[in-house]
Coordinates of C-alpha atoms in Angstrom, one line a residue:
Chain F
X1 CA 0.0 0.0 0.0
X2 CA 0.9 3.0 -0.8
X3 CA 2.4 5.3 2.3
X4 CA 0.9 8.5 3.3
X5 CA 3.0 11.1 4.1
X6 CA 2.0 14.6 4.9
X7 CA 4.7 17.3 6.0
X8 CA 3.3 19.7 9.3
X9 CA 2.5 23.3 8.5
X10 CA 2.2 26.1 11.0
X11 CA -1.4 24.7 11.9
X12 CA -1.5 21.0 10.7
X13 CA 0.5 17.7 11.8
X14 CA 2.9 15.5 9.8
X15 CA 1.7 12.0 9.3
X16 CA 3.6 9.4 8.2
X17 CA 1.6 5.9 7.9
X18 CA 4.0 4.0 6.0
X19 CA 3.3 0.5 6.3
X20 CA 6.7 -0.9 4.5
X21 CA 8.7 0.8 7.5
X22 CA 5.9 -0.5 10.5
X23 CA 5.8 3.8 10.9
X24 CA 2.6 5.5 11.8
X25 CA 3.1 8.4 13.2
X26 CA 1.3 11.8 13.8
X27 CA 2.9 14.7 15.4
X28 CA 3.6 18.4 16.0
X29 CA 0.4 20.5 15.9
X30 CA -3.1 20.5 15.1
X31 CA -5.2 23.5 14.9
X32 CA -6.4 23.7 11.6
X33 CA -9.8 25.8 10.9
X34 CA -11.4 23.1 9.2
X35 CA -10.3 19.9 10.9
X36 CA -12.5 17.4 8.9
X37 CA -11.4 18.5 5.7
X38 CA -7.7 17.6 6.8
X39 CA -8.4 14.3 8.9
X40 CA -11.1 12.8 5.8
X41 CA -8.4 11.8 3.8
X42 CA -6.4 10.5 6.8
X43 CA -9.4 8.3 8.1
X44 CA -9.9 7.1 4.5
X45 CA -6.1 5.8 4.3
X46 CA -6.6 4.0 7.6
X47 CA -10.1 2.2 6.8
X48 CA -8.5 0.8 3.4
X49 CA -4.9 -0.1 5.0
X50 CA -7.5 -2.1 7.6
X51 CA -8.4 -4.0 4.3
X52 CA -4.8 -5.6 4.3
X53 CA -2.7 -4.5 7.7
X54 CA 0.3 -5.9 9.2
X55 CA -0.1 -8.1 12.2
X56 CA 1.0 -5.1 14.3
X57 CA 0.2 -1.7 14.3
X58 CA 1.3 0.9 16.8
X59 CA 0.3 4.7 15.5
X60 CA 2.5 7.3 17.6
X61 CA 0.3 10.3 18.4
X62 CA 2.6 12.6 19.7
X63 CA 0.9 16.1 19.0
X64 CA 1.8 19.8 20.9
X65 CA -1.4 21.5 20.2
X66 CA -4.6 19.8 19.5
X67 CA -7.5 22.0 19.5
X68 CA -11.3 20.6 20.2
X69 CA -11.8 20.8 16.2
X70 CA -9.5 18.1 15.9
X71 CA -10.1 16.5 18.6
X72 CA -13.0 15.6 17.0
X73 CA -11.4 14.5 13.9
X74 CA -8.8 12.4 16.5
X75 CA -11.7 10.2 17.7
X76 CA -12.9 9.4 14.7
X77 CA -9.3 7.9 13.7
X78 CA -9.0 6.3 16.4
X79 CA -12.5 4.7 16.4
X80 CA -11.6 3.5 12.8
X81 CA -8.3 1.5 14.6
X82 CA -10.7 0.3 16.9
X83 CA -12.4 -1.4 13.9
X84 CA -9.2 -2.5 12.7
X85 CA -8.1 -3.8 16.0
X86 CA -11.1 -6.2 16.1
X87 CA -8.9 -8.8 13.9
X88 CA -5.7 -7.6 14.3
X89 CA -3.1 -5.9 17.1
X90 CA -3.4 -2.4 17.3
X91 CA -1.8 0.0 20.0
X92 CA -1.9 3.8 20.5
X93 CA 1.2 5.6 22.1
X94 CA 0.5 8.6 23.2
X95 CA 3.4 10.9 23.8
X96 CA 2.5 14.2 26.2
X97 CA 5.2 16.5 27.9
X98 CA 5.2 16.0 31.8
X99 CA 3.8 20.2 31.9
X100 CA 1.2 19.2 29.4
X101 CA -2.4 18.6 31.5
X102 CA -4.4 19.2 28.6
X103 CA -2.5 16.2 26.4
X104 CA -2.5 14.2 28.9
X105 CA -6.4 14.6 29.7
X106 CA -7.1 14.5 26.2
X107 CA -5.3 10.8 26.0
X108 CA -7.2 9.7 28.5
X109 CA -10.1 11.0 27.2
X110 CA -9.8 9.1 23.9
X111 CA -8.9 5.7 26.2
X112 CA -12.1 5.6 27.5
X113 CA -14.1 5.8 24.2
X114 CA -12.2 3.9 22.0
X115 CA -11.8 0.4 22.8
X116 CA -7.8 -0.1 22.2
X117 CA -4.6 -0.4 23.8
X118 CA -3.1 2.6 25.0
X119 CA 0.3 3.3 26.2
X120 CA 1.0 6.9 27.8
X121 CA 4.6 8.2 27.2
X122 CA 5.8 11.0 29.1
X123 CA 8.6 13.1 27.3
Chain W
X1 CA -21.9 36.4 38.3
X2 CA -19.5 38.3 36.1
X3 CA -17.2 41.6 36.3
X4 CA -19.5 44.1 35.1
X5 CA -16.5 46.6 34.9
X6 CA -13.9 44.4 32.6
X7 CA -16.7 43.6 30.3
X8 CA -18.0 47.7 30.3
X9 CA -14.1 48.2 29.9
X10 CA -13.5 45.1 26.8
X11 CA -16.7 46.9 25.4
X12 CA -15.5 50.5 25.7
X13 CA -12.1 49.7 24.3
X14 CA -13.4 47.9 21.0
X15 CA -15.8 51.0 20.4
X16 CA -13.3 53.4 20.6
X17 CA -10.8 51.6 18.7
X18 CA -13.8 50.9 16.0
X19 CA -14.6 54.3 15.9
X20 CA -10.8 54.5 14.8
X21 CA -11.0 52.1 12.7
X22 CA -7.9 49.8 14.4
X23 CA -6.0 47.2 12.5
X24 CA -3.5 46.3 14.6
X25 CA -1.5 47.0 18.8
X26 CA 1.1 44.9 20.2
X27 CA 1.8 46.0 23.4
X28 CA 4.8 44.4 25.6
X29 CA 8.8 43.5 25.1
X30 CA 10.0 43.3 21.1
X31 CA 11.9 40.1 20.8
X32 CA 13.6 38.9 17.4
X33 CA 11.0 36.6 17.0
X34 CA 7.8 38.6 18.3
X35 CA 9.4 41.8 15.7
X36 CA 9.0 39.1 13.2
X37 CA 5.4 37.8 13.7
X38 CA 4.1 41.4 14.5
X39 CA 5.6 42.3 10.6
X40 CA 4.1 39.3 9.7
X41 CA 0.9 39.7 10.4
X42 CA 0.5 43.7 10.2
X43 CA 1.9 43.3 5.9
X44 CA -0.6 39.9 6.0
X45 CA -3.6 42.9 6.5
X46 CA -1.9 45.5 4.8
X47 CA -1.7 43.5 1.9
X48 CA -5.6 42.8 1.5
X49 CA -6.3 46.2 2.4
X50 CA -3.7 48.1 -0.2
X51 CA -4.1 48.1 -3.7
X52 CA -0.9 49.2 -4.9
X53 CA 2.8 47.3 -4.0
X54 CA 4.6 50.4 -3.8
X55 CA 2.4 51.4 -0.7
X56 CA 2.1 48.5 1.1
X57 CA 5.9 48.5 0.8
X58 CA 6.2 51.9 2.2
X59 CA 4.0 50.8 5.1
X60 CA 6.0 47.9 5.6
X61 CA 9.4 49.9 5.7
X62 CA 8.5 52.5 8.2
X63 CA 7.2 49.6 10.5
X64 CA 10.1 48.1 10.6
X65 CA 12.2 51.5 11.1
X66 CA 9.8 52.3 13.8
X67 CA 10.0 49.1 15.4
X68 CA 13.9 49.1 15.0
X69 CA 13.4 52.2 16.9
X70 CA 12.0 51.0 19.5
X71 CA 14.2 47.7 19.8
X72 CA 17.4 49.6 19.7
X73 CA 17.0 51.2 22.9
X74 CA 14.9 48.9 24.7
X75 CA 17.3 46.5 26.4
X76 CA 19.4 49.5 28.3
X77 CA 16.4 51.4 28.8
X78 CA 13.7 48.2 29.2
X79 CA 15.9 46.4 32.5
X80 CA 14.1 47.8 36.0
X81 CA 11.3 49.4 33.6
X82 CA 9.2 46.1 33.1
X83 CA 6.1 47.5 34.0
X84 CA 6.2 50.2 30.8
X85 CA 6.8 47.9 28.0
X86 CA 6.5 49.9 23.9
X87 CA 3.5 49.9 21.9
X88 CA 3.1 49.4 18.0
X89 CA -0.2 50.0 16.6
X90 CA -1.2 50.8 13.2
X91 CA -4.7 52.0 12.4
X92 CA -6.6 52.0 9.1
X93 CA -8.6 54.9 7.8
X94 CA -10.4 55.3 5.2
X95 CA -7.0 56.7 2.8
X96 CA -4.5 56.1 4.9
X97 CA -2.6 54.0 7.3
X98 CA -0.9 55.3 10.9
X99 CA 1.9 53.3 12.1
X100 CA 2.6 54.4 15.5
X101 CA 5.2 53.3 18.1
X102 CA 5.4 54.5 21.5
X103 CA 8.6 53.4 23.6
X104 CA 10.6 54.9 27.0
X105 CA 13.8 57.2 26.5
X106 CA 15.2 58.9 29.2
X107 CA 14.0 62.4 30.0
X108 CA 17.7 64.0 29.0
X109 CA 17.3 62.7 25.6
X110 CA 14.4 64.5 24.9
X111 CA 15.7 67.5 23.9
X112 CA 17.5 66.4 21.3
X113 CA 14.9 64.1 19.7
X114 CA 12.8 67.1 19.7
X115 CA 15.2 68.6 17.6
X116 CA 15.4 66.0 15.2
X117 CA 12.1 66.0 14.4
X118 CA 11.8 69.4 14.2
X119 CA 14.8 69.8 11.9
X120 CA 13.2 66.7 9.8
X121 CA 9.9 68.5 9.8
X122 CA 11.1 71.6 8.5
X123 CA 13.2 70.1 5.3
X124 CA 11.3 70.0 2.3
X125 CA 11.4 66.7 0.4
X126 CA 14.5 67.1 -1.7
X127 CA 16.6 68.8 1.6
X128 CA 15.8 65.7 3.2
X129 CA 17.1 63.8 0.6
X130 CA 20.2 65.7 0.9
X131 CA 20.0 65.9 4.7
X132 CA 20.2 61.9 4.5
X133 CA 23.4 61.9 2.6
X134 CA 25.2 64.6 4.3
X135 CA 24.3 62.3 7.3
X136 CA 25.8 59.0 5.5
X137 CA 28.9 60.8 4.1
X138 CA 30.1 62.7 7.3
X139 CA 29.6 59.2 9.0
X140 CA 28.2 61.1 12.3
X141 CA 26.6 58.3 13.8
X142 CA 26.4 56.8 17.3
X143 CA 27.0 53.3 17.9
X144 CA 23.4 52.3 17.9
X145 CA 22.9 53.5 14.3
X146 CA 20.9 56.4 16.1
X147 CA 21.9 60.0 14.3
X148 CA 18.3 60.1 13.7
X149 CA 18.8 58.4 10.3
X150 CA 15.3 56.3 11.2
X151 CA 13.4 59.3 11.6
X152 CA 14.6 60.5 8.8
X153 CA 13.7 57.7 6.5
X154 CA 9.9 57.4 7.9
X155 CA 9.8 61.2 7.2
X156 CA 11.1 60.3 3.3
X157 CA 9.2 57.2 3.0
X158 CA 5.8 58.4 4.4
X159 CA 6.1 62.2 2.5
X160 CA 4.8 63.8 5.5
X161 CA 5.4 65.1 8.8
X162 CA 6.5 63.0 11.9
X163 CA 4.2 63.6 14.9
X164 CA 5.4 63.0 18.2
X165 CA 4.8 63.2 21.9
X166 CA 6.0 62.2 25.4
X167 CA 4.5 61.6 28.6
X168 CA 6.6 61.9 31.6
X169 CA 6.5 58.8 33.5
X170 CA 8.9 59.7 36.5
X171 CA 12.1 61.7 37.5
X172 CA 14.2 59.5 34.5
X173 CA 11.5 58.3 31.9
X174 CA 8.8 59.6 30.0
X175 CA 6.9 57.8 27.3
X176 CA 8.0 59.0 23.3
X177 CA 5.0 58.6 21.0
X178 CA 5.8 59.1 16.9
X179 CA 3.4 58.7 14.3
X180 CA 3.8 58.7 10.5
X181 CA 1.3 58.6 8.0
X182 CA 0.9 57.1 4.9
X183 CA -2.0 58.1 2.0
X184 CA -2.7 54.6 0.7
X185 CA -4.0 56.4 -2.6
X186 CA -1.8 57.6 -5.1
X187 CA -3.6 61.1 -5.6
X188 CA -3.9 62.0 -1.9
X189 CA -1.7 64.7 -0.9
X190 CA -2.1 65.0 3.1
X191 CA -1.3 69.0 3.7
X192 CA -2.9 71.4 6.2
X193 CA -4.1 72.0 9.6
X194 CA -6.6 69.7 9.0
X195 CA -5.0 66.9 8.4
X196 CA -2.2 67.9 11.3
X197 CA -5.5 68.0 13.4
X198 CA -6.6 64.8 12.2
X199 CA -2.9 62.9 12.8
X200 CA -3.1 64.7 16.3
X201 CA -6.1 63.2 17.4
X202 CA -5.3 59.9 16.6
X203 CA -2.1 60.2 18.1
X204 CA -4.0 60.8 21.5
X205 CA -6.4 57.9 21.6
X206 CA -3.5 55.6 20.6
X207 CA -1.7 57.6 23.9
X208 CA -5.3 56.6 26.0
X209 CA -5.9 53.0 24.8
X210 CA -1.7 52.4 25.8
X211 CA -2.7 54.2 29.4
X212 CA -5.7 51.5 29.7
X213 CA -3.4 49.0 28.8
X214 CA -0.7 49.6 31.2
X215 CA -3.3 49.7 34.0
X216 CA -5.0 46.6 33.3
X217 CA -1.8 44.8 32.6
X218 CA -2.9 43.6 29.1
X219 CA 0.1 41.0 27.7
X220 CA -1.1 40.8 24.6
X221 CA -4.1 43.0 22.4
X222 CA -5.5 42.6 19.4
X223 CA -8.2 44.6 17.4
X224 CA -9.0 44.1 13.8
X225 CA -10.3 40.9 11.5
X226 CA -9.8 37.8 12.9
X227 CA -8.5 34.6 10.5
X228 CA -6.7 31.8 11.0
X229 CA -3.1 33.4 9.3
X230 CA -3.9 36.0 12.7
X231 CA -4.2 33.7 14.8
X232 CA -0.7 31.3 14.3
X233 CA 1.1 34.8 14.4
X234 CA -0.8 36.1 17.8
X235 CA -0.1 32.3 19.3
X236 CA 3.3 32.9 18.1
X237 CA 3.8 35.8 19.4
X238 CA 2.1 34.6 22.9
X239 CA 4.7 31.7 23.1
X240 CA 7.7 33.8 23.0
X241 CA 6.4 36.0 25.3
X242 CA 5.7 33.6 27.9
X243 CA 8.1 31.0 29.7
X244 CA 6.8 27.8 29.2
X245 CA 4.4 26.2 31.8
X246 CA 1.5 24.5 33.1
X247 CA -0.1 27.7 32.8
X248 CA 0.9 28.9 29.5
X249 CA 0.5 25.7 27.5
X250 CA -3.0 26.2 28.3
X251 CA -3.4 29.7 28.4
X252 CA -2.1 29.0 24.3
X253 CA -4.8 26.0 24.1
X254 CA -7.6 28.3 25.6
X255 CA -6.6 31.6 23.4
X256 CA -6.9 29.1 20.0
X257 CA -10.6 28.4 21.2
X258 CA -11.4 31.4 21.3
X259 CA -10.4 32.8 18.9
X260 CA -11.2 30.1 16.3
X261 CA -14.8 30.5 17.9
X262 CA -14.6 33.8 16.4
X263 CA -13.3 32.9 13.4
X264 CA -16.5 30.5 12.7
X265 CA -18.9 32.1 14.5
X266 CA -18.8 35.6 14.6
X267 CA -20.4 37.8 11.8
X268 CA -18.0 39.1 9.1
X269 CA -16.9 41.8 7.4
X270 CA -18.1 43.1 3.9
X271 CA -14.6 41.7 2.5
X272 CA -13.7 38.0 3.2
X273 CA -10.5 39.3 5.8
X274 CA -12.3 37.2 8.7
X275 CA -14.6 38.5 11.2
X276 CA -13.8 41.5 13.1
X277 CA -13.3 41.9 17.2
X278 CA -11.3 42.1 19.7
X279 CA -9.5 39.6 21.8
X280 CA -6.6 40.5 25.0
X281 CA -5.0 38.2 27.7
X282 CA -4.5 40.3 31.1
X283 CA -2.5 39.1 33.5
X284 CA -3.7 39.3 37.3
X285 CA -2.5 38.5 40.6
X286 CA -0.6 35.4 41.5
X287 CA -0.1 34.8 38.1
X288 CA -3.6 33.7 36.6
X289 CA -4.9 35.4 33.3
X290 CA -8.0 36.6 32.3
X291 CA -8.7 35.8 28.3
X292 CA -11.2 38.3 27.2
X293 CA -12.9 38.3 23.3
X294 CA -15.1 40.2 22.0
X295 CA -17.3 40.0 18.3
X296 CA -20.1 40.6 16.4
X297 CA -23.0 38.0 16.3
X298 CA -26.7 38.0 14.8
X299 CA -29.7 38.7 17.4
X300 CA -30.8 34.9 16.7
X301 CA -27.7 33.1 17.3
X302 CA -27.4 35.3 20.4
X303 CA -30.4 33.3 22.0
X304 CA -29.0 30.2 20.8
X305 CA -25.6 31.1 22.2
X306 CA -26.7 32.1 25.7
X307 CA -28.6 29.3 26.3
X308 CA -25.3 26.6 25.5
X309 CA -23.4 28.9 27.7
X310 CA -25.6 28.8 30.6
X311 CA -26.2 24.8 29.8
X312 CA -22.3 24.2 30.2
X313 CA -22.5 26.2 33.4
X314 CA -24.8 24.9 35.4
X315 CA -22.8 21.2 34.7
X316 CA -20.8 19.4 37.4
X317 CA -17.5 18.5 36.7
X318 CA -18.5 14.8 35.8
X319 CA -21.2 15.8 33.5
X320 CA -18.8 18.3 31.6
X321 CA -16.9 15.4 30.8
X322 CA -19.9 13.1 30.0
X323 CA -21.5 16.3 27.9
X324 CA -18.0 16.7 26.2
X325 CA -17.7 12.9 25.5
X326 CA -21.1 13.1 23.5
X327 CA -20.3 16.0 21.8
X328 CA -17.3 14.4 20.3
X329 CA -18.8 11.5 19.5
X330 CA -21.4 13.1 17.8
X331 CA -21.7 12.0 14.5
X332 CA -24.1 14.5 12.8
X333 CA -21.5 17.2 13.0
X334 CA -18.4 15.6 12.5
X335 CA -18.3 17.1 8.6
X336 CA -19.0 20.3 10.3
X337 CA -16.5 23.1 10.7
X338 CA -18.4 24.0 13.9
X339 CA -17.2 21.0 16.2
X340 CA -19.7 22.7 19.3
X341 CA -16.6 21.3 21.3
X342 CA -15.6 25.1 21.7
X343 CA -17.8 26.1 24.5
X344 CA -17.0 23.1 26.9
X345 CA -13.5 22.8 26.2
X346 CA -13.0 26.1 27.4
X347 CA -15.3 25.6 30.4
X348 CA -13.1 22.4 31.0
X349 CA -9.7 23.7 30.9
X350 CA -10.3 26.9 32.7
X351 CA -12.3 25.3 35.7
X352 CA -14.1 28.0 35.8
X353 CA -17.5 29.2 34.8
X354 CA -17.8 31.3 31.3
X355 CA -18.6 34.3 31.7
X356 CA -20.5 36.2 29.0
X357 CA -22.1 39.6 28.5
X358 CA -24.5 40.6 25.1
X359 CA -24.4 44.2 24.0
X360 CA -27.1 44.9 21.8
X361 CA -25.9 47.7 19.3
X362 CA -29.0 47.4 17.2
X363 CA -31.6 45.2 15.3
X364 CA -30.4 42.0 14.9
X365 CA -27.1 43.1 15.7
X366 CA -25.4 42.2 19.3
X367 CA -21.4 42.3 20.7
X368 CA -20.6 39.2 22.1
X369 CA -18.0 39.1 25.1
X370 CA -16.6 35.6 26.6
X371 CA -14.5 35.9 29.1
X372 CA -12.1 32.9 31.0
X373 CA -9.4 32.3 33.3
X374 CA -6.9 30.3 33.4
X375 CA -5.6 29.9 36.9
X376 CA -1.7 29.5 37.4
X377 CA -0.5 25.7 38.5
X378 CA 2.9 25.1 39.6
X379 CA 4.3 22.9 37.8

């Protein structure tokens, strides 16, 4: 499958799902005005690399600003591994920095509605 | 229930700076960076708002020369004066643009900047010219590339007079105000006691809303059309004004709700530059801030709005996060720009209760002010 790789801009993350290196990553900020029309793509990879995954799959969520627009968009993702971790092993790490409440809530937040395996990373 | 005064005050400050039509005030310390972003976004407006290059390059040049003025001095002068940080506004009017900068010299240097400027103002435009090179040639310069050769240039650049002021502040300091002016169209000539009159007056309610400013200890202020490109350059310019903490992480996290609340909610302008209002951070005692916004919404999605406010309110803690959590998962607006996660987020991460005051200005039209605080944590 093809990799998707999107570089960050002053208000959107860089991803990098690249199956053929195990890498799936999303970091750096997220504040974007419109957050679905950023994520829809995003979510669309994921549901067709759920079609054909690797046994294991651990997507790196290690964002510095998330606002609740996002946030939004965030669950939705992670609902979709949830659907992709019915079959198959699937983990979230979730990097926050040890002075970031708000990341650190928002992890925990997304733990409790998505049924998956979450790993909390302080940095 | 809320401060009656700061909202009268939020209120009072965006009507006067409407009636002045206000683009743009940075008040506080000029870093590198914060210079940068304040350039950034003040040519980012300019550059909707000016037809012609030539102008918005003008504007762009004296704002830097006036901010360069400001920044040369500031670390000798700024050390033991924390409390009377510069300004740099620029206002919009109908032809023309002010770029004003208002910074601390010491009382014995006053004198001679007097004489500058008066020197510059009486040269005609080809004596400056020559004024300039004499100035160059002879190499009379101090070691802070003073000589004046600033003023000079945003006397050349703008083709009118400088206009400036000070305002003693103790035995040592007193404020220095200087305003140029730029016609933004070509055929505009700007002579006469008129137009001095005009200049003038808008050089003393920029001197007022700096006096307001210093007594409510407002960090950061901002007044004009708010879009996203303003907002990365105000949270820009937020984070390198602030030491990074608890606090400040989420003071950043609060100030993109709100102002991305504007940004989708608020009613816009007649030109697609965002929607205008107002938005400032004060900092109180002990280290908490008070985040304070303030825009333009239609009589019917006043109702509407009230009514979430006072719904998020009157939740407990638990069913905040239970209210949040549906929100979230709500799947009939997840293609929607408006998430509706705004309101309790903020609630959330303040702890606090919002607190909200309607202005009506007319039919159908109200000011909307939100207010929060975010409470200092050690970390």
């Amino acid at each position: 499958m093809e990799p998707l790789i999107l570089q960050a801009t002053e208000d959107t993350p860089e991803i990098v799902f690249d199956p053929d290196q195990n890498t799936f990553k999303i970091s750096k900020i997220s504040v974007p005005e419109d957050a679905y029309e950023f994520y829809y793509p995003i979510i669309q990879w994921i549901k067709d690399y759920s079609k054909n995954p690797l046994d294991q799959t651990s997507v790196e969520f290690d964002l510095e600003y998330v606002n609740s627009a996002s946030a939004k968009q965030l669950i939705q993702l992670l609902l979709a591994l949830e659907d992709l971790g019915r079959e198959n092993n699937v983990t979230i790490k979730w990097y926050y920095e040890a002075i970031d409440e708000d990341m650190q809530m928002l992890g925990k937040r997304f733990k409790n509605l998505a049924d998956i395996d979450f790993e909390f990373i302080e940095i | 229930m809320f401060e009656d005064n700061l909202f009268d005050k939020a209120f009072n400050l965006f009507s006067r700076v409407q009636q002045q039509d206000f683009e743009y005030v940075y008040r506080g310390y000029f870093t590198h960076n914060i210079t940068k972003k304040i350039l950034t976004l003040a040519d980012l407006n300019i550059q909707k708002a000016v037809p012609f290059s030539t102008i918005q390059k003008r504007i762009y040049y004296i704002m830097v020369e006036g901010i360069q003025n400001i920044t040369r001095h500031q670390d000798e002068i700024f050390t033991g004066n924390e409390e009377y940080p510069g300004i740099f506004a620029i206002q919009k009017q109908k032809d023309r643009y002010y770029v004003t900068t208002g910074n601390l010299v010491l009382n014995e240097k006053i004198p001679i900047l007097k004489d500058k400027i008066k020197q510059i103002n009486s040269l005609e435009k080809d004596e400056l010219k020559k004024f300039h090179k004499d100035i160059l040639r002879s190499g009379v310069i101090s070691d802070k590339g003073g000589a004046g050769l600033g003023l000079i240039e945003m006397a050349r650049k703008s083709d009118n007079k400088l206009v400036s002021s000070f305002e003693l502040i103790n035995e040592n300091y007193s404020y220095f105000y200087l305003q140029t002016q730029i016609p933004t169209t070509k055929t505009s000539s700007l002579d006469g006691d008129v137009e001095e009159l005009k200049l003038r007056k808008s050089l003393i309610s920029i001197k007022k809303l700096h006096l307001s400013l210093i007594i409510e200890n407002i960090l950061l202020y901002f007044n004009g059309f708010f879009n996203q490109e303003n907002l990365l350059s105000l949270l820009s310019i937020i984070k390198g004004r602030l030491n990074i903490s608890i606090t400040t992480i989420r003071l950043s996290n609060v100030m993109v709700e709100m102002i991305q609340n504007i940004i989708k909610h608020g009613a816009k302008g007649e030109d697609d530059n965002g929607a205008p209002g107002i938005f400032f951070i004060q900092q109180r005692e002990k280290g908490d801030f008070a985040l304070t916004s303030g825009n333009y919404i239609p009589e019917k999605d006043a109702n509407v709005l009230q009514e979430k406010i006072d719904n998020v309110n009157s939740l407990s803690k638990d069913e905040l996060g239970e209210y949040y959590d549906k929100i979230l998962l709500d799947l009939d607006s997840v293609t929607s720009k408006k998430s509706g996660l705004g309101l309790p987020d903020l609630r959330i991460k303040s702890g606090q209760k919002l607190t909200y005051n309607f202005h009506k200005l007319e039919e159908d039209l109200y000011f909307y002010i939100l207010q929060t605080t975010v409470t200092n944590k050690k970390s």
